[in-house]
Short mmCIF file of C-alpha atoms in Angstrom, two decimals:
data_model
loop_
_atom_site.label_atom_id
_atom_site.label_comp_id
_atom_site.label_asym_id
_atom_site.label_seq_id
_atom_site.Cartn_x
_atom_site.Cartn_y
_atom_site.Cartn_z
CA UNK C 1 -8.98 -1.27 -17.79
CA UNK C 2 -5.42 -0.83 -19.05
CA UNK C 3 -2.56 -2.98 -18.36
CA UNK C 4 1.05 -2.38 -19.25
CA UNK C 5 3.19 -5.46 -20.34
CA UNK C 6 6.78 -5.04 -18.83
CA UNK C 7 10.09 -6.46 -18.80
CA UNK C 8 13.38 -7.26 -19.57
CA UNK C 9 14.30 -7.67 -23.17
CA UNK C 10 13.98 -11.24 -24.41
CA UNK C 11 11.65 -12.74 -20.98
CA UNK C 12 8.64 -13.52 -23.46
CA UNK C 13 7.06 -9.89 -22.85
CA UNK C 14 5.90 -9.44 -26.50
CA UNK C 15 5.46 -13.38 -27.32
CA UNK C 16 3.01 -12.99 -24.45
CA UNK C 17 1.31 -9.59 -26.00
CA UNK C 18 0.77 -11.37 -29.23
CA UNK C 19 -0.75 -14.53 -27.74
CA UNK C 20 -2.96 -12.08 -25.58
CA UNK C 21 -4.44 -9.70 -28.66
CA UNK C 22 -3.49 -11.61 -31.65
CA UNK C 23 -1.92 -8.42 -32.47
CA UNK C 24 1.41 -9.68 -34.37
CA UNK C 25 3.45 -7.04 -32.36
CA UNK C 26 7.29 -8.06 -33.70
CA UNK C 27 8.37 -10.65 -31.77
CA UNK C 28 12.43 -11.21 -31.86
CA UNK C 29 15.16 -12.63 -30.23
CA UNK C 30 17.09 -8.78 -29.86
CA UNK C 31 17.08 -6.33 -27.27
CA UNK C 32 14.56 -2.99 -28.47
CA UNK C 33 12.29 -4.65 -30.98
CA UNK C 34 9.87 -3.15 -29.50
CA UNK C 35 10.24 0.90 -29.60
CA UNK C 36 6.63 1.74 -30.11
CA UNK C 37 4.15 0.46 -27.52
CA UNK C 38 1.92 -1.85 -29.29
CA UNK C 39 -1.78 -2.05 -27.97
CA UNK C 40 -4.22 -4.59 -28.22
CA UNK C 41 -8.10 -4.79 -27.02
CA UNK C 42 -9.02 -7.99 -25.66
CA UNK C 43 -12.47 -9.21 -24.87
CA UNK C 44 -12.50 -10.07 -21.28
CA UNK C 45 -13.35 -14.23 -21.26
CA UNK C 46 -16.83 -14.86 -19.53
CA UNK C 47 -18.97 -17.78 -19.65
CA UNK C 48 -22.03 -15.77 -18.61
CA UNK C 49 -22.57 -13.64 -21.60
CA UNK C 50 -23.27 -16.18 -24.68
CA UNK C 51 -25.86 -18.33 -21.94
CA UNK C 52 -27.37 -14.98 -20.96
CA UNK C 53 -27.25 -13.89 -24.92
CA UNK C 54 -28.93 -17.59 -26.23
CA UNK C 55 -31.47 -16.92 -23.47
CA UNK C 56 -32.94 -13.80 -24.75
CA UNK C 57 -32.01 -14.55 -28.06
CA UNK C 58 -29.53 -11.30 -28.37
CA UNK C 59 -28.82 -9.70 -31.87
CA UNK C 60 -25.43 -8.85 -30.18
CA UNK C 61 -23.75 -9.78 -27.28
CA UNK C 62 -20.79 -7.30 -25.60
CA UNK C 63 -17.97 -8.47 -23.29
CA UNK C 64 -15.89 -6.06 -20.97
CA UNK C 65 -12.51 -5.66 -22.53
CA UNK C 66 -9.40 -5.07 -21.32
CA UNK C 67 -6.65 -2.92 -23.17
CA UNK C 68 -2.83 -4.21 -22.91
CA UNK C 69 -0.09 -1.97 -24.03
CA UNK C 70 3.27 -3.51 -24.56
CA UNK C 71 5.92 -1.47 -23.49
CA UNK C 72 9.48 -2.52 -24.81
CA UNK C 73 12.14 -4.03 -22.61
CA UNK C 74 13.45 -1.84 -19.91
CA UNK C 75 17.32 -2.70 -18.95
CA UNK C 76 19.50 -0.95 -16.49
CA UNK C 77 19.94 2.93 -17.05
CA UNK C 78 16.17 3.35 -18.57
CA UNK C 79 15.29 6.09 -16.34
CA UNK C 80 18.26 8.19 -17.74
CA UNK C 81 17.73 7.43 -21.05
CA UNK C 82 19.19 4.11 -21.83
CA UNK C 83 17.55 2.02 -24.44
CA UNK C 84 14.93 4.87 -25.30
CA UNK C 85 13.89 4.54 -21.72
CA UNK C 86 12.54 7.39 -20.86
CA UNK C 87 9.40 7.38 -23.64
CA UNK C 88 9.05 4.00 -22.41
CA UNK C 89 8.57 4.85 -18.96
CA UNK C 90 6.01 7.75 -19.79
CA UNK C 91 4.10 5.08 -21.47
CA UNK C 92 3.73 3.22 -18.17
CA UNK C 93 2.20 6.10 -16.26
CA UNK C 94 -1.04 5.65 -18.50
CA UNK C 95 -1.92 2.50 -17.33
CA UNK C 96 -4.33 1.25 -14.39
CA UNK C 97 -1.57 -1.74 -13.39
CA UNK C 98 1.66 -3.17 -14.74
CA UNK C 99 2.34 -6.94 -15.66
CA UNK C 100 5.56 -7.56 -15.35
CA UNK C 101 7.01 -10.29 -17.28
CA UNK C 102 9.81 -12.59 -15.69
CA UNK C 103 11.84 -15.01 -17.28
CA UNK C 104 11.99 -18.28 -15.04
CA UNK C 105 12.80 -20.86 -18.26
CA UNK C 106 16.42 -22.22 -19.39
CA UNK C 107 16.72 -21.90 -22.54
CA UNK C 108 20.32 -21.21 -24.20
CA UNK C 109 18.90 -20.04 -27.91
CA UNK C 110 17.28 -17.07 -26.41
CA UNK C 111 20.05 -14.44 -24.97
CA UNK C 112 19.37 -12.97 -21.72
CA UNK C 113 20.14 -9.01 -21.54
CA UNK C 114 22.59 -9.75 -18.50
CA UNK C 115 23.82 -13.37 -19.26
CA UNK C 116 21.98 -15.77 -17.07
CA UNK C 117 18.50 -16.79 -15.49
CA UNK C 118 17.52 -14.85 -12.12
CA UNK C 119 14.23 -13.18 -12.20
CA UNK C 120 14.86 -11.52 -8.88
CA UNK C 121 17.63 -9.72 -10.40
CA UNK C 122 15.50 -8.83 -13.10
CA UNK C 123 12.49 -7.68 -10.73
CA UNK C 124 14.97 -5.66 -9.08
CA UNK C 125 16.38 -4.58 -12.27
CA UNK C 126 13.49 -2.80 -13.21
CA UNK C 127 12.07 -1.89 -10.10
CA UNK C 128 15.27 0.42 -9.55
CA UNK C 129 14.59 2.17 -13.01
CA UNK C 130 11.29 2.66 -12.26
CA UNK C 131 12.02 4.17 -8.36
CA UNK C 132 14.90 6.17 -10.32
CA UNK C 133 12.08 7.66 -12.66
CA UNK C 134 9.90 8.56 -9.38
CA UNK C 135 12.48 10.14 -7.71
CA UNK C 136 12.96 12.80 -10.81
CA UNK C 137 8.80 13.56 -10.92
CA UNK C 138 9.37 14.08 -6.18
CA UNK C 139 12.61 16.01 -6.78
CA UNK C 140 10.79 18.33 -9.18
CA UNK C 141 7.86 18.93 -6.98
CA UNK C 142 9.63 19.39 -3.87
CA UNK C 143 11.55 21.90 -5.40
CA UNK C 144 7.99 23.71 -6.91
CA UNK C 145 6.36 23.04 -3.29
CA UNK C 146 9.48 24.70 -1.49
CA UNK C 147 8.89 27.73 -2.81
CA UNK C 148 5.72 28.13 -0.69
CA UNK C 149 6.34 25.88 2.18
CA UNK C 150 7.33 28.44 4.55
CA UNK C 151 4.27 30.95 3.54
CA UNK C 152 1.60 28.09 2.90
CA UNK C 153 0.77 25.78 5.59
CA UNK C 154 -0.76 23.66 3.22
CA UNK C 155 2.24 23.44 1.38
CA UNK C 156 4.39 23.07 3.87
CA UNK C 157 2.71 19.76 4.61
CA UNK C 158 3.24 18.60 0.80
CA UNK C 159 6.58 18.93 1.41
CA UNK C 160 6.79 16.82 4.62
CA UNK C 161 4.86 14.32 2.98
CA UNK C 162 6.93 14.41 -0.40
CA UNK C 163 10.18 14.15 1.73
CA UNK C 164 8.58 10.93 3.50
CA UNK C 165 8.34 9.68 0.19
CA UNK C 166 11.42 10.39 -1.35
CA UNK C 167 12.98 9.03 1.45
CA UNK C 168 11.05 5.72 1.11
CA UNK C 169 12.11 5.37 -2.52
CA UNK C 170 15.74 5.92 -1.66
CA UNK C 171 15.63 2.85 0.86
CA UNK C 172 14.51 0.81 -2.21
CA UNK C 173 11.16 0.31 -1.43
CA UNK C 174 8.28 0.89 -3.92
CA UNK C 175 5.28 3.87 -3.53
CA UNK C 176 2.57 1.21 -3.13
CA UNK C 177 4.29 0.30 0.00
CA UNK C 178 4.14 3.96 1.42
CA UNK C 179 1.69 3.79 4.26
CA UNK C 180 0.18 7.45 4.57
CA UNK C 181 -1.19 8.84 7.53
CA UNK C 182 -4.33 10.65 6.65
CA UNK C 183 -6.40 10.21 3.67
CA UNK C 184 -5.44 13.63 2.56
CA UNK C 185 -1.89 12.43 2.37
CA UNK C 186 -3.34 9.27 0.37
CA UNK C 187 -4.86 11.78 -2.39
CA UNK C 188 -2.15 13.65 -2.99
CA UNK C 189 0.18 10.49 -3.33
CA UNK C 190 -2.35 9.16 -5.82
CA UNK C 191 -2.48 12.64 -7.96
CA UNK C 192 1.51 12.24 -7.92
CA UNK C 193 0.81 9.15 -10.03
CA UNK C 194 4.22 7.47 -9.22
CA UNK C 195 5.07 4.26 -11.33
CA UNK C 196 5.97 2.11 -7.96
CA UNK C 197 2.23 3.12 -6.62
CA UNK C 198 1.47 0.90 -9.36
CA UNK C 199 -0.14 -2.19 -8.65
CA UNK C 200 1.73 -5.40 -10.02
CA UNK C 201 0.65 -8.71 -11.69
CA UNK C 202 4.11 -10.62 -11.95
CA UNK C 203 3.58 -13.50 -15.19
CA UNK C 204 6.39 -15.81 -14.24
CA UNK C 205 7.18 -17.61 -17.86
CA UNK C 206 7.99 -21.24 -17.61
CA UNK C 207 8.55 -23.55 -19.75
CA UNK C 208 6.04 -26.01 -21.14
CA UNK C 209 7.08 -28.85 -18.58
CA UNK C 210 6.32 -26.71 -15.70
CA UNK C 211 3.11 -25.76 -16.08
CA UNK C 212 1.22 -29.11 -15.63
CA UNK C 213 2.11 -27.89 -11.79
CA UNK C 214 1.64 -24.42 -12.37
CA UNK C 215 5.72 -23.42 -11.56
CA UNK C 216 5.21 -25.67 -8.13
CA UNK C 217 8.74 -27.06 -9.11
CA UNK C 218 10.74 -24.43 -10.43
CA UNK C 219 12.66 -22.53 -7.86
CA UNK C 220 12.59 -19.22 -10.34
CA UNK C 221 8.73 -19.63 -9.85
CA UNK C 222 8.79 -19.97 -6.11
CA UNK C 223 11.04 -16.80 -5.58
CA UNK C 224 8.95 -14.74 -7.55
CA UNK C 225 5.87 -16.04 -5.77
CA UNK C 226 7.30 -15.23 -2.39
CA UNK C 227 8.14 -11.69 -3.39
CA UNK C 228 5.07 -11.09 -4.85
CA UNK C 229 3.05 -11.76 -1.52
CA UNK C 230 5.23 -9.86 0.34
CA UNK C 231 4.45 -7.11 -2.23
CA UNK C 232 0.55 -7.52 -1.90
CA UNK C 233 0.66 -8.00 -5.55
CA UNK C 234 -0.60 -10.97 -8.09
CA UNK C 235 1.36 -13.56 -9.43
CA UNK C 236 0.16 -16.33 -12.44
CA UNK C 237 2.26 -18.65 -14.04
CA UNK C 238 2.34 -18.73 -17.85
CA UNK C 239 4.02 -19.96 -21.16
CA UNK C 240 3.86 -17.66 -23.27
CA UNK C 241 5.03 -19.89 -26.50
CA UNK C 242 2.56 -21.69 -25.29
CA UNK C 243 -0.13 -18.98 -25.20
CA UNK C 244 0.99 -18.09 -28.87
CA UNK C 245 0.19 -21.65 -29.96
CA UNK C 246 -3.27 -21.39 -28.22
CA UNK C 247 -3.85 -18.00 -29.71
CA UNK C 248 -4.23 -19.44 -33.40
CA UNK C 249 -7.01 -21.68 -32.26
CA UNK C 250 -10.60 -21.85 -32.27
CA UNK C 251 -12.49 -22.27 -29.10
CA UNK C 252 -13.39 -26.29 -29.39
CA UNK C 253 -9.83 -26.19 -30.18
CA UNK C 254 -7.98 -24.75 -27.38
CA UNK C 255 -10.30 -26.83 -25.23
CA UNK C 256 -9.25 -29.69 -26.29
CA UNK C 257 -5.08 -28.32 -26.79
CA UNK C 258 -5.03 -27.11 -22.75
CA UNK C 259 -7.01 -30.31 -21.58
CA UNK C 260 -4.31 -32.37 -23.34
CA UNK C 261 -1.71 -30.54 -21.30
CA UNK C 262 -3.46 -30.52 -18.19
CA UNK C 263 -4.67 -27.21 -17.78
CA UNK C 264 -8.14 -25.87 -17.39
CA UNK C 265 -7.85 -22.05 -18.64
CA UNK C 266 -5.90 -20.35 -20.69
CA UNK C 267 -2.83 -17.25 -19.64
CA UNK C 268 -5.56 -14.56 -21.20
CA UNK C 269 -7.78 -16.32 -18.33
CA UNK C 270 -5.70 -16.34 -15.34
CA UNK C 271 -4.68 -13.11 -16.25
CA UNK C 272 -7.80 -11.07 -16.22
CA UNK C 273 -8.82 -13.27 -12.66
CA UNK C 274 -5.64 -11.64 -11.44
CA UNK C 275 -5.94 -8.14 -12.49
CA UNK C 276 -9.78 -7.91 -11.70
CA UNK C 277 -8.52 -8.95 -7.83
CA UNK C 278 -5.77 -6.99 -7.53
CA UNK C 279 -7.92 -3.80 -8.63
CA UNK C 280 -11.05 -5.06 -7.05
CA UNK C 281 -13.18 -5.58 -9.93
CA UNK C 282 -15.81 -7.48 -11.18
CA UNK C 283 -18.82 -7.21 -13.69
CA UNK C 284 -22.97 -6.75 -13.48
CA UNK C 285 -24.78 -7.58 -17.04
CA UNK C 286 -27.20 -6.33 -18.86
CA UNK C 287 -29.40 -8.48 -21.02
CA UNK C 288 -32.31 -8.33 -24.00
CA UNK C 289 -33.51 -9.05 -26.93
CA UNK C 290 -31.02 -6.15 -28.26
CA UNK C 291 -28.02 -6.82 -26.42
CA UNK C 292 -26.70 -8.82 -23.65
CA UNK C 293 -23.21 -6.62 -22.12
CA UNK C 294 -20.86 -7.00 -19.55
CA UNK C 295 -19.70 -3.69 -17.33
CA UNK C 296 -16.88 -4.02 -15.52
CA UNK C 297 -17.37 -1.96 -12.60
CA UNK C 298 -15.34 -1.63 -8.75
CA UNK C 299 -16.38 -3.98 -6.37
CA UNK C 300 -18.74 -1.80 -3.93
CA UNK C 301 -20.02 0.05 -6.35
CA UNK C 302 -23.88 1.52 -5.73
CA UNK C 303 -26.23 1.16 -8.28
CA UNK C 304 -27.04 4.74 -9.10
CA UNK C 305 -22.99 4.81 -10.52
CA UNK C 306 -23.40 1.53 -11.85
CA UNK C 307 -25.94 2.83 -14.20
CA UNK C 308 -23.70 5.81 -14.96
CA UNK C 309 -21.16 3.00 -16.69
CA UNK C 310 -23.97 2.71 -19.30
CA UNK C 311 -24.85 6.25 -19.36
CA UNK C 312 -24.62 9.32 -17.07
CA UNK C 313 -28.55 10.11 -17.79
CA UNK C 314 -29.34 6.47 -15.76
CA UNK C 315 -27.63 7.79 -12.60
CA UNK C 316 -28.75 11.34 -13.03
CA UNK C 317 -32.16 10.54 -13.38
CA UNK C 318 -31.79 6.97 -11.29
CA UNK C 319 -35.22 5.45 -10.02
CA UNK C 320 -34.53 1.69 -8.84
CA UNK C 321 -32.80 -1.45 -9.92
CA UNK C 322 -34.43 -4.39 -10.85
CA UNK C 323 -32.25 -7.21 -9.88
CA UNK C 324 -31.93 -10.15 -10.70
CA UNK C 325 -28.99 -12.76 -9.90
CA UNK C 326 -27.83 -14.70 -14.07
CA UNK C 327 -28.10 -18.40 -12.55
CA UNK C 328 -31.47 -17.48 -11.05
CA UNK C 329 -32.83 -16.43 -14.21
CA UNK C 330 -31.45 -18.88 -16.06
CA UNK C 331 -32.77 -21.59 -13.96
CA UNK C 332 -36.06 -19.96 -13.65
CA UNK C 333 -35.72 -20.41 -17.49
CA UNK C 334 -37.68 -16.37 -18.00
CA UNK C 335 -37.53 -13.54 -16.31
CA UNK C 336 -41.22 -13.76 -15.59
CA UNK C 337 -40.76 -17.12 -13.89
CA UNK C 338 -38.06 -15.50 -12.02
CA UNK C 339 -39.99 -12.74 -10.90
CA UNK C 340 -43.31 -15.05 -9.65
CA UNK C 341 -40.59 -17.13 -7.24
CA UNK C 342 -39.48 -13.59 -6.05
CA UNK C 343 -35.61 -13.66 -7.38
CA UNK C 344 -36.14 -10.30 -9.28
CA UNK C 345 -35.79 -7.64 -6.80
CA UNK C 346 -36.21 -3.81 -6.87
CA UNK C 347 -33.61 -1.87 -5.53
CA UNK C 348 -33.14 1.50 -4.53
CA UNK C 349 -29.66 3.75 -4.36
CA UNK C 350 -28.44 2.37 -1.54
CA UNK C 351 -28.08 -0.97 -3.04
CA UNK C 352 -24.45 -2.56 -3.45
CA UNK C 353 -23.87 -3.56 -6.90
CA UNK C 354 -23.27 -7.61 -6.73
CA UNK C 355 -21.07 -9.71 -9.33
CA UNK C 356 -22.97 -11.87 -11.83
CA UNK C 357 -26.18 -9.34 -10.98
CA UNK C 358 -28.74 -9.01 -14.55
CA UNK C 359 -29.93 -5.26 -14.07
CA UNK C 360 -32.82 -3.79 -15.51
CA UNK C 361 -32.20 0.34 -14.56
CA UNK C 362 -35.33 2.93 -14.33
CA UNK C 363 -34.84 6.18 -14.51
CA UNK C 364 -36.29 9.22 -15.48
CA UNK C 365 -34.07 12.44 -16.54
#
């Protein structure tokens, strides 16, 4: 999974990258620090792995990780070139979702790119670049498509659908609010792979006194909350000094550091809760003596392709599944124990990949 970090200059967008990845991407208080993305591979947080990895006494355990790219701040005019906007924007088109960092703190030492506090503005700000930038990438293939339209019924439909589109942009709204009509439609507005089809987490960065409530009381937070459900996107609340502070600590540590201010999980945490729901994700294990590994696979998933995530010989050659759910076999306290109270099970193609599931695959290529 790949996330780009996005925002405004000086909202907290690299302050937040750093905390996430421990990366030291340069953190300052001046609009383009960041030209470069920086990217940072983060070990997704899961309390499963180290019980499941002391229980068969692992020689390595594996989390899913997550990779963040930090993409420097957009401001008006990016999607003509302003502030080296352009690259910037190509390097949001690699990414699975977007997490849009918006500033909803006071804070009079740290400029703001347009002179005062208003994260809608600055959700707007960028959204507009980033429908700008969409509207180039339509123009250019209606004007491909148009040259066969008339000859090509297939074509001809592109171009309806592309005009639908453009037209949709143009009233403001983003792609991932584009309802198409037929599932062919819905492919080939996925192959365009426009930035506003994007899903969105928004990180709404407070300041350390609001997040005891988690933003309940700031009036930044709650407009930025409101939009993002009318969106259908994800919203957490974060501070990302905060998160830097955490960042340098071990793990008794930061316990004890976000207990003291009220919290029970970290930004990292909240974070990869929200991303994992907004792309409808989750993870199966696998666990031994060798290695105990989290894969991070879509929710519905069969097992035959779940084996493929470890390797495409264990779906080609797929046999069964043998199941078992982690508390079960934990509680059982061995697998054999598990298996005599009839918790492992043996599953066959059809079966529907569950989270937390321990998988033993058969297979025979």
């Amino acid at each position: 999974m790949k996330l780009g970090i996005v925002g405004l200059p000086n909202v907290g967008k690299s302050t937040l990258f750093n905390s996430l990845t421990k990366a030291g991407a340069e953190s300052a208080n001046y609009p383009f620090c960041t030209i470069d993305p920086n990217i940072g591979v983060v070990p997704v947080p899961d309390e499963r792995l180290p019980l499941l990895g002391d229980f068969y006494h692992s020689k390595k355990v594996t989390p899913a990780v997550i990779e963040f790219v930090d993409i420097a701040g957009l401001v008006k005019g990016a999607s003509k070139g302003e502030g080296l906007g352009n690259q910037f924007l190509a390097n949001i088109r690699e990414v699975d979702a977007i997490v849009h960092v918006v500033r909803c703190f006071e804070d009079s030492n740290v400029i703001h790119v347009d002179g005062s506090i208003d994260p809608m503005r600055d959700i707007e700000t960028i959204n507009l670049e980033l429908i700008f930038s969409d509207l180039e990438i339509l123009e250019r293939r209606i004007a491909k498509v148009a040259r066969t339209a008339k000859m090509d019924k297939e074509a001809g439909k592109e171009a309806a659908l592309l005009q639908k589109i453009k037209e949709h942009l143009e009233n403001g709204s983003l792609a991932i609010t584009y309802e198409p009509e037929s599932d062919e439609d819905a492919a080939l507005l996925a192959g365009y792979n426009l930035l506003t089809g994007k899903p969105v987490i928004y990180a709404a960065n407070v300041s350390e006194d609001d997040l005891a409530d988690d933003g309940a009381s700031n009036e930044y937070v709650q407009a930025v909350r409101a939009y993002a459900a009318e969106q259908n996107s994800e919203i957490f609340v974060i501070c990302a000094q905060i998160e830097q502070e955490i960042a340098e600590l071990d793990d008794d540590e930061k316990k004890m550091f976000l207990e003291d201010l009220g919290l029970s999980e970290s930004g990292l945490e909240k974070l990869v809760k929200a991303s994992y729901r907004l792309l409808g994700l989750m993870s199966f294990l696998t666990s031994g003596e060798d290695e105990t590994r989290a894969w991070t696979i879509r929710i519905g998933t069969k097992a035959p392709q779940a084996a493929g995530k470890i390797h495409t010989d264990f779906e080609r050659g797929f046999i069964k599944a043998e199941v078992v759910n982690y508390r079960d076999l934990l509680d059982c306290g061995s697998y054999a124990g598990a298996r005599e109270k009839g918790l492992v099970r043996v599953e066959g193609k059809e079966y529907v990949v569950q989270d937390g599931d321990v998988i033993l695959f058969r297979f025979n290529v």
